[in-house]
Short mmCIF file of C-alpha atoms in Angstrom, two decimals:
data_model
loop_
_atom_site.label_atom_id
_atom_site.label_comp_id
_atom_site.label_asym_id
_atom_site.label_seq_id
_atom_site.Cartn_x
_atom_site.Cartn_y
_atom_site.Cartn_z
CA UNK Q 7 60.63 52.36 -73.42
CA UNK Q 8 58.97 55.53 -74.65
CA UNK Q 9 61.44 58.32 -75.23
CA UNK Q 10 60.95 61.85 -76.52
CA UNK Q 11 63.85 64.19 -77.26
CA UNK Q 12 63.29 67.86 -78.10
CA UNK Q 13 65.78 70.02 -79.95
CA UNK Q 14 65.93 73.31 -81.79
CA UNK Q 15 65.50 75.82 -79.01
CA UNK Q 16 67.62 78.93 -78.68
CA UNK Q 17 67.75 82.68 -78.53
CA UNK Q 18 65.88 84.63 -81.19
CA UNK Q 19 64.89 88.26 -81.67
CA UNK Q 20 61.24 89.32 -81.61
CA UNK Q 21 59.63 88.58 -84.94
CA UNK Q 22 62.05 85.76 -85.63
CA UNK Q 23 61.49 82.05 -86.20
CA UNK Q 24 62.57 78.74 -84.73
CA UNK Q 25 61.73 75.15 -85.54
CA UNK Q 26 61.56 72.67 -82.70
CA UNK Q 27 61.87 68.94 -83.25
CA UNK Q 28 60.57 66.08 -81.12
CA UNK Q 29 62.17 62.73 -81.94
CA UNK Q 30 60.16 59.81 -80.62
CA UNK Q 31 61.02 56.18 -79.99
CA UNK Q 32 59.70 53.17 -78.14
CA UNK Q 33 56.11 53.20 -79.36
CA UNK Q 34 53.98 52.86 -82.48
CA UNK Q 35 54.39 56.43 -83.66
CA UNK Q 36 51.42 56.41 -86.03
CA UNK Q 37 48.84 55.63 -83.33
CA UNK Q 38 49.46 58.48 -80.93
CA UNK Q 39 48.83 62.17 -80.35
CA UNK Q 40 51.85 64.36 -79.70
CA UNK Q 41 51.47 67.68 -77.96
CA UNK Q 42 53.66 70.70 -77.52
CA UNK Q 43 53.63 72.52 -74.19
CA UNK Q 44 55.56 75.37 -72.65
CA UNK Q 45 56.32 76.59 -69.18
CA UNK Q 46 57.63 80.02 -68.29
CA UNK Q 47 59.21 80.74 -64.89
CA UNK Q 48 56.54 81.07 -62.22
CA UNK Q 49 53.76 80.00 -64.55
CA UNK Q 50 51.80 76.80 -65.07
CA UNK Q 51 52.56 74.53 -67.98
CA UNK Q 52 50.52 75.65 -71.00
CA UNK Q 53 49.33 73.60 -73.95
CA UNK Q 54 50.47 75.08 -77.27
CA UNK Q 55 49.43 72.61 -79.96
CA UNK Q 56 48.96 68.96 -80.70
CA UNK Q 57 49.01 66.70 -83.74
CA UNK Q 58 47.48 63.34 -84.47
CA UNK Q 59 50.24 61.31 -86.04
CA UNK Q 60 47.89 59.08 -88.05
CA UNK Q 61 46.46 61.84 -90.25
CA UNK Q 62 48.28 65.05 -89.30
CA UNK Q 63 45.23 66.75 -87.79
CA UNK Q 64 46.23 69.61 -85.54
CA UNK Q 65 44.93 71.88 -82.82
CA UNK Q 66 46.42 75.19 -81.66
CA UNK Q 67 45.94 77.34 -78.60
CA UNK Q 68 44.60 80.82 -79.37
CA UNK Q 69 47.87 82.37 -78.18
CA UNK Q 70 49.83 80.79 -81.04
CA UNK Q 71 47.20 80.29 -83.75
CA UNK Q 72 48.41 81.68 -87.07
CA UNK Q 73 52.03 81.84 -85.90
CA UNK Q 74 52.92 78.25 -84.98
CA UNK Q 75 52.54 75.18 -87.19
CA UNK Q 76 52.94 71.57 -86.14
CA UNK Q 77 53.82 68.83 -88.62
CA UNK Q 78 55.07 65.28 -88.52
CA UNK Q 79 57.35 62.96 -90.46
CA UNK Q 80 56.21 59.45 -89.68
CA UNK Q 81 59.17 57.93 -91.51
CA UNK Q 82 61.48 59.68 -89.04
CA UNK Q 83 59.19 59.34 -86.00
CA UNK Q 84 59.55 63.08 -85.56
CA UNK Q 85 57.16 65.94 -84.93
CA UNK Q 86 58.04 69.56 -85.61
CA UNK Q 87 56.82 72.88 -84.28
CA UNK Q 88 57.53 75.76 -86.64
CA UNK Q 89 57.33 79.01 -84.69
CA UNK Q 90 57.10 82.26 -86.64
CA UNK Q 91 56.50 85.80 -85.48
CA UNK Q 92 57.96 85.04 -82.07
CA UNK Q 93 57.17 87.40 -79.22
CA UNK Q 94 58.90 87.92 -75.85
CA UNK Q 95 55.91 86.28 -74.18
CA UNK Q 96 56.71 83.06 -76.07
CA UNK Q 97 59.82 82.69 -73.92
CA UNK Q 98 59.60 79.40 -72.04
CA UNK Q 99 60.87 75.85 -71.83
CA UNK Q 100 59.08 73.91 -74.55
CA UNK Q 101 58.19 70.26 -74.07
CA UNK Q 102 56.73 67.60 -76.30
CA UNK Q 103 54.61 64.84 -74.83
CA UNK Q 104 52.63 61.89 -76.10
CA UNK Q 105 49.55 59.89 -75.24
CA UNK Q 106 47.94 56.86 -76.88
CA UNK Q 107 44.77 58.52 -78.05
CA UNK Q 108 43.46 59.93 -81.31
CA UNK Q 109 41.61 62.71 -79.50
CA UNK Q 110 43.34 66.06 -79.83
CA UNK Q 111 43.99 67.74 -76.49
CA UNK Q 112 46.38 70.28 -75.03
CA UNK Q 113 45.62 69.48 -71.40
CA UNK Q 114 48.96 68.49 -69.82
CA UNK Q 115 47.47 65.98 -67.36
CA UNK Q 116 46.16 63.88 -70.25
CA UNK Q 117 49.67 63.11 -71.48
CA UNK Q 118 51.69 60.16 -70.26
CA UNK Q 119 55.23 60.62 -71.52
CA UNK Q 120 57.31 63.78 -71.65
CA UNK Q 121 60.58 64.96 -73.11
CA UNK Q 122 63.19 66.89 -71.16
CA UNK Q 123 62.37 70.26 -72.72
CA UNK Q 124 64.24 72.84 -74.76
CA UNK Q 125 64.64 76.51 -73.89
CA UNK Q 126 63.24 79.17 -76.21
CA UNK Q 127 64.16 82.77 -75.43
CA UNK Q 128 62.75 85.67 -77.43
CA UNK Q 129 64.62 88.85 -76.69
CA UNK Q 130 66.33 91.75 -78.39
#
């Protein structure tokens, strides 16, 4: 079955960096779109970025554009989210999710399978 496992979260100071990983299994990795989402306490889940695994095309929400970069390693069935210039408002649980479509989207309801999430806390 489809399985997504996030890792790499933690506590970082403002201005710092983290790299999240999303290890995927149970589906043809190269035919899907994988998105990154986050949810802060009391807030709705927010789309952060997505990547088309076939060609590496990406999309970023305005809130993270220029600071976050998504990439993939198809040989390892893994997608990464490099987060630089982190701000306190980036604090949230970060999730990866996948859907069998080549269309880039960061709308949570369009995704079918979700990981368990990893906590990112940006604080001094």
